[in-house]
Amino acid sequence: MSAPTPTGSHPTAEQSRRGVPWLWILLGALLLALAVWAIAAAVNDDDDEATAPVAVSESADPVEEPDVDVSPTETAPEPSPSADTPSADAPSVDAPSVDGSAAAAGALLVGGTDVLSGEAFSADALSTDADLTAMAGQTVDAREVKVLEVVADEAFYVGPDAGRSVLVRLPEFAAGESPFKVEAGDTVNLSGTLRPVDQALLDEMGAYDPAKRLEPGQVYVQADKISGVR
């Protein structure tokens, strides 16, 4: 017969071991809390290092900027107008004539000399003064000269007045009469050659009364170009 199991208020060793697990649970919770705290502390340390200001060394040499010359630059003075330099408001220069001279309005140039402004004229035509006859063969350039009188189909006098006038003969045309019509009071431009009056011209012009004023030794203008000015 087996001995009866004693009963009483004192737990056995096995029962004591069964009541201890809650201590392990408490210890594990404590260790877990310590681990969480350690991780949080480590994270805070990293953030502090990232936000810490970077120290700048004052011993570093500053970068030297190149010197810039700010003095005003010298500008070339504007050229002052001179007599040789025409201004924008200056009147236009007359076109050069065939011999390089410039014929002013109302002038008749023979070799560059305005013969209408001189005194070497007779009452009806260029006189036989040596200065004018010596010009025979030279080029003539006239600009805006007035037609005083038409003495033939192809001949007329030009000049400022009857005391200063020159006989002009139009160029010959194969068809006969010149197509250019001239009337007293017209203004013309012309170019040609100064020629002496010879017998051939007198014979050709003899049928016209005004042509009777011509004499051998005088001069006239044989035109090669002529245009009207209105």
Tab-separated table of C-alpha atoms in Angstrom:
chain	number	residue	atom	x	y	z
A	1	MET	CA	0.000	0.000	0.000
A	2	SER	CA	1.516	3.282	-1.057
A	3	ALA	CA	2.046	6.139	1.246
A	4	PRO	CA	-0.522	8.840	0.882
A	5	THR	CA	0.508	12.064	-0.764
A	6	PRO	CA	0.905	14.699	1.841
A	7	THR	CA	-1.375	17.659	1.448
A	8	GLY	CA	-0.855	21.132	2.828
A	9	SER	CA	-0.376	24.856	2.037
A	10	HIS	CA	3.254	24.647	0.880
A	11	PRO	CA	3.769	24.347	-2.935
A	12	THR	CA	6.038	21.815	-4.328
A	13	ALA	CA	9.242	22.600	-6.263
A	14	GLU	CA	7.532	21.846	-9.568
A	15	GLN	CA	4.751	24.264	-8.748
A	16	SER	CA	7.306	26.924	-7.837
A	17	ARG	CA	9.006	26.555	-11.220
A	18	ARG	CA	5.648	26.885	-12.967
A	19	GLY	CA	4.941	30.230	-11.279
A	20	VAL	CA	8.234	31.885	-12.340
A	21	PRO	CA	7.613	32.586	-16.183
A	22	TRP	CA	6.230	36.048	-15.596
A	23	LEU	CA	9.680	37.099	-14.382
A	24	TRP	CA	11.161	36.163	-17.757
A	25	ILE	CA	8.454	38.110	-19.490
A	26	LEU	CA	9.236	41.180	-17.406
A	27	LEU	CA	12.940	40.817	-18.059
A	28	GLY	CA	12.364	40.499	-21.812
A	29	ALA	CA	10.185	43.608	-21.826
A	30	LEU	CA	12.902	45.495	-19.988
A	31	LEU	CA	15.549	44.403	-22.484
A	32	LEU	CA	13.300	45.380	-25.382
A	33	ALA	CA	12.766	48.828	-23.852
A	34	LEU	CA	16.517	49.257	-23.449
A	35	ALA	CA	17.076	48.281	-27.089
A	36	VAL	CA	14.460	50.779	-28.304
A	37	TRP	CA	16.026	53.504	-26.185
A	38	ALA	CA	19.492	52.741	-27.550
A	39	ILE	CA	18.251	52.880	-31.154
A	40	ALA	CA	16.470	56.184	-30.532
A	41	ALA	CA	19.571	57.677	-28.945
A	42	ALA	CA	21.690	56.604	-31.902
A	43	VAL	CA	19.257	58.177	-34.361
A	44	ASN	CA	19.272	61.472	-32.425
A	45	ASP	CA	23.070	61.550	-32.477
A	46	ASP	CA	23.082	61.144	-36.266
A	47	ASP	CA	20.598	64.018	-36.679
A	48	ASP	CA	22.686	66.306	-34.488
A	49	GLU	CA	25.800	65.602	-36.544
A	50	ALA	CA	23.923	66.274	-39.817
A	51	THR	CA	22.571	69.649	-38.649
A	52	ALA	CA	25.753	70.850	-36.973
A	53	PRO	CA	27.201	74.011	-38.719
A	54	VAL	CA	30.326	73.530	-40.747
A	55	ALA	CA	33.199	75.528	-39.425
A	56	VAL	CA	34.791	77.828	-41.968
A	57	SER	CA	38.469	78.331	-41.745
A	58	GLU	CA	39.346	82.013	-41.500
A	59	SER	CA	42.858	81.324	-42.614
A	60	ALA	CA	41.802	80.592	-46.222
A	61	ASP	CA	43.024	83.241	-48.621
A	62	PRO	CA	40.186	85.257	-50.170
A	63	VAL	CA	39.848	85.099	-53.932
A	64	GLU	CA	41.259	88.247	-55.458
A	65	GLU	CA	39.068	89.781	-58.157
A	66	PRO	CA	40.875	91.362	-61.107
A	67	ASP	CA	41.086	95.131	-61.129
A	68	VAL	CA	38.691	96.736	-63.583
A	69	ASP	CA	39.504	100.089	-65.110
A	70	VAL	CA	36.398	102.201	-64.635
A	71	SER	CA	37.886	105.401	-65.974
A	72	PRO	CA	35.879	106.894	-68.883
A	73	THR	CA	37.138	105.994	-72.323
A	74	GLU	CA	38.346	108.770	-74.538
A	75	THR	CA	36.224	109.347	-77.611
A	76	ALA	CA	37.569	110.837	-80.781
A	77	PRO	CA	36.399	114.429	-81.253
A	78	GLU	CA	33.882	114.945	-83.983
A	79	PRO	CA	35.424	116.605	-87.028
A	80	SER	CA	34.442	120.204	-87.327
A	81	PRO	CA	32.909	121.226	-90.633
A	82	SER	CA	35.350	122.836	-92.995
A	83	ALA	CA	35.104	124.619	-96.261
A	84	ASP	CA	36.268	121.483	-98.071
A	85	THR	CA	33.640	119.239	-96.437
A	86	PRO	CA	30.079	119.962	-97.573
A	87	SER	CA	27.431	119.719	-94.865
A	88	ALA	CA	24.145	117.876	-95.222
A	89	ASP	CA	22.348	121.192	-95.670
A	90	ALA	CA	24.755	122.476	-98.300
A	91	PRO	CA	23.320	122.943	-101.776
A	92	SER	CA	24.150	120.261	-104.283
A	93	VAL	CA	27.123	120.850	-106.536
A	94	ASP	CA	26.457	121.353	-110.206
A	95	ALA	CA	27.170	118.367	-112.382
A	96	PRO	CA	30.635	118.514	-113.965
A	97	SER	CA	30.836	119.493	-117.591
A	98	VAL	CA	32.534	117.513	-120.311
A	99	ASP	CA	35.888	119.156	-119.521
A	100	GLY	CA	35.630	118.648	-115.752
A	101	SER	CA	34.309	122.127	-114.890
A	102	ALA	CA	30.958	122.842	-113.274
A	103	ALA	CA	28.471	124.903	-115.246
A	104	ALA	CA	26.260	127.080	-113.078
A	105	ALA	CA	22.733	127.898	-114.148
A	106	GLY	CA	22.796	130.445	-116.973
A	107	ALA	CA	26.494	129.912	-117.729
A	108	LEU	CA	28.087	128.907	-121.019
A	109	LEU	CA	31.521	127.452	-120.435
A	110	VAL	CA	34.139	127.319	-123.155
A	111	GLY	CA	37.116	125.342	-121.959
A	112	GLY	CA	35.949	125.988	-118.391
A	113	THR	CA	35.508	129.774	-118.852
A	114	ASP	CA	32.069	131.377	-118.701
A	115	VAL	CA	32.090	133.541	-121.828
A	116	LEU	CA	28.654	135.014	-121.130
A	117	SER	CA	29.944	136.800	-118.044
A	118	GLY	CA	32.757	138.590	-119.878
A	119	GLU	CA	32.788	141.825	-121.835
A	120	ALA	CA	34.102	140.389	-125.130
A	121	PHE	CA	30.806	140.596	-126.991
A	122	SER	CA	29.488	142.635	-129.827
A	123	ALA	CA	25.863	143.702	-129.914
A	124	ASP	CA	24.697	140.627	-131.811
A	125	ALA	CA	27.181	137.802	-131.380
A	126	LEU	CA	30.495	136.791	-129.935
A	127	SER	CA	33.054	139.346	-131.003
A	128	THR	CA	36.276	138.678	-132.876
A	129	ASP	CA	38.440	139.455	-129.839
A	130	ALA	CA	41.555	137.334	-129.715
A	131	ASP	CA	40.539	135.783	-126.373
A	132	LEU	CA	37.415	134.272	-127.932
A	133	THR	CA	38.767	133.292	-131.314
A	134	ALA	CA	41.649	131.576	-129.562
A	135	MET	CA	39.075	129.356	-127.861
A	136	ALA	CA	37.831	127.890	-131.155
A	137	GLY	CA	37.933	124.099	-131.042
A	138	GLN	CA	37.366	123.882	-127.295
A	139	THR	CA	34.437	122.104	-125.685
A	140	VAL	CA	31.304	123.996	-124.694
A	141	ASP	CA	28.990	123.200	-121.799
A	142	ALA	CA	25.910	125.310	-121.065
A	143	ARG	CA	23.330	124.810	-118.359
A	144	GLU	CA	19.902	126.422	-118.234
A	145	VAL	CA	20.705	129.132	-120.757
A	146	LYS	CA	17.878	131.214	-122.153
A	147	VAL	CA	16.937	131.146	-125.838
A	148	LEU	CA	16.785	134.790	-126.947
A	149	GLU	CA	15.982	134.441	-130.649
A	150	VAL	CA	15.477	131.671	-133.204
A	151	VAL	CA	17.135	132.715	-136.482
A	152	ALA	CA	16.774	129.495	-138.514
A	153	ASP	CA	15.236	126.063	-138.329
A	154	GLU	CA	18.360	124.759	-136.619
A	155	ALA	CA	20.026	127.900	-135.235
A	156	PHE	CA	19.265	130.259	-132.360
A	157	TYR	CA	20.943	132.689	-129.968
A	158	VAL	CA	21.321	132.011	-126.226
A	159	GLY	CA	22.403	134.342	-123.453
A	160	PRO	CA	21.149	136.627	-120.702
A	161	ASP	CA	20.469	139.516	-123.115
A	162	ALA	CA	21.061	140.662	-126.685
A	163	GLY	CA	24.393	142.219	-125.746
A	164	ARG	CA	25.681	138.907	-124.445
A	165	SER	CA	24.518	136.130	-126.721
A	166	VAL	CA	25.989	133.188	-128.614
A	167	LEU	CA	24.769	131.572	-131.827
A	168	VAL	CA	24.030	127.866	-131.389
A	169	ARG	CA	23.595	125.474	-134.285
A	170	LEU	CA	21.760	122.201	-133.713
A	171	PRO	CA	23.403	118.924	-134.742
A	172	GLU	CA	22.751	117.679	-138.259
A	173	PHE	CA	20.439	114.716	-138.717
A	174	ALA	CA	20.336	112.243	-141.590
A	175	ALA	CA	16.606	112.791	-141.972
A	176	GLY	CA	17.129	116.515	-142.481
A	177	GLU	CA	15.514	118.919	-140.036
A	178	SER	CA	16.292	118.482	-136.342
A	179	PRO	CA	13.447	116.955	-134.305
A	180	PHE	CA	14.273	119.260	-131.396
A	181	LYS	CA	12.077	122.353	-131.559
A	182	VAL	CA	13.278	125.565	-129.914
A	183	GLU	CA	11.305	128.723	-129.280
A	184	ALA	CA	12.302	132.110	-127.897
A	185	GLY	CA	12.027	132.105	-124.111
A	186	ASP	CA	12.895	128.420	-123.728
A	187	THR	CA	15.645	127.310	-121.368
A	188	VAL	CA	18.056	124.635	-122.593
A	189	ASN	CA	21.073	122.578	-121.599
A	190	LEU	CA	23.618	121.841	-124.296
A	191	SER	CA	27.141	120.689	-125.016
A	192	GLY	CA	29.253	120.926	-128.130
A	193	THR	CA	32.284	122.649	-129.656
A	194	LEU	CA	33.162	126.295	-130.263
A	195	ARG	CA	33.850	126.780	-133.971
A	196	PRO	CA	34.813	129.752	-136.168
A	197	VAL	CA	32.241	131.178	-138.579
A	198	ASP	CA	33.304	130.203	-142.107
A	199	GLN	CA	31.952	130.786	-145.591
A	200	ALA	CA	30.127	127.446	-145.659
A	201	LEU	CA	28.094	128.477	-142.613
A	202	LEU	CA	27.398	131.913	-144.114
A	203	ASP	CA	26.146	130.344	-147.342
A	204	GLU	CA	23.910	127.951	-145.399
A	205	MET	CA	22.518	130.671	-143.162
A	206	GLY	CA	22.351	133.413	-145.818
A	207	ALA	CA	18.620	132.958	-146.468
A	208	TYR	CA	17.808	134.179	-142.958
A	209	ASP	CA	17.894	137.901	-142.289
A	210	PRO	CA	19.289	137.657	-138.736
A	211	ALA	CA	22.108	135.515	-140.073
A	212	LYS	CA	23.391	138.471	-142.059
A	213	ARG	CA	24.938	139.694	-138.819
A	214	LEU	CA	27.446	136.846	-138.992
A	215	GLU	CA	30.906	137.565	-140.360
A	216	PRO	CA	33.933	135.371	-140.998
A	217	GLY	CA	36.203	135.297	-137.965
A	218	GLN	CA	33.385	135.194	-135.444
A	219	VAL	CA	32.588	132.030	-133.528
A	220	TYR	CA	29.493	129.973	-132.789
A	221	VAL	CA	28.571	126.793	-130.879
A	222	GLN	CA	28.077	123.598	-132.832
A	223	ALA	CA	25.905	121.562	-130.459
A	224	ASP	CA	26.112	117.784	-130.287
A	225	LYS	CA	23.716	117.334	-127.355
A	226	ILE	CA	20.778	119.484	-126.308
A	227	SER	CA	17.839	119.108	-123.956
A	228	GLY	CA	15.014	121.365	-122.934
A	229	VAL	CA	14.362	122.572	-119.389
A	230	ARG	CA	10.820	123.442	-118.402
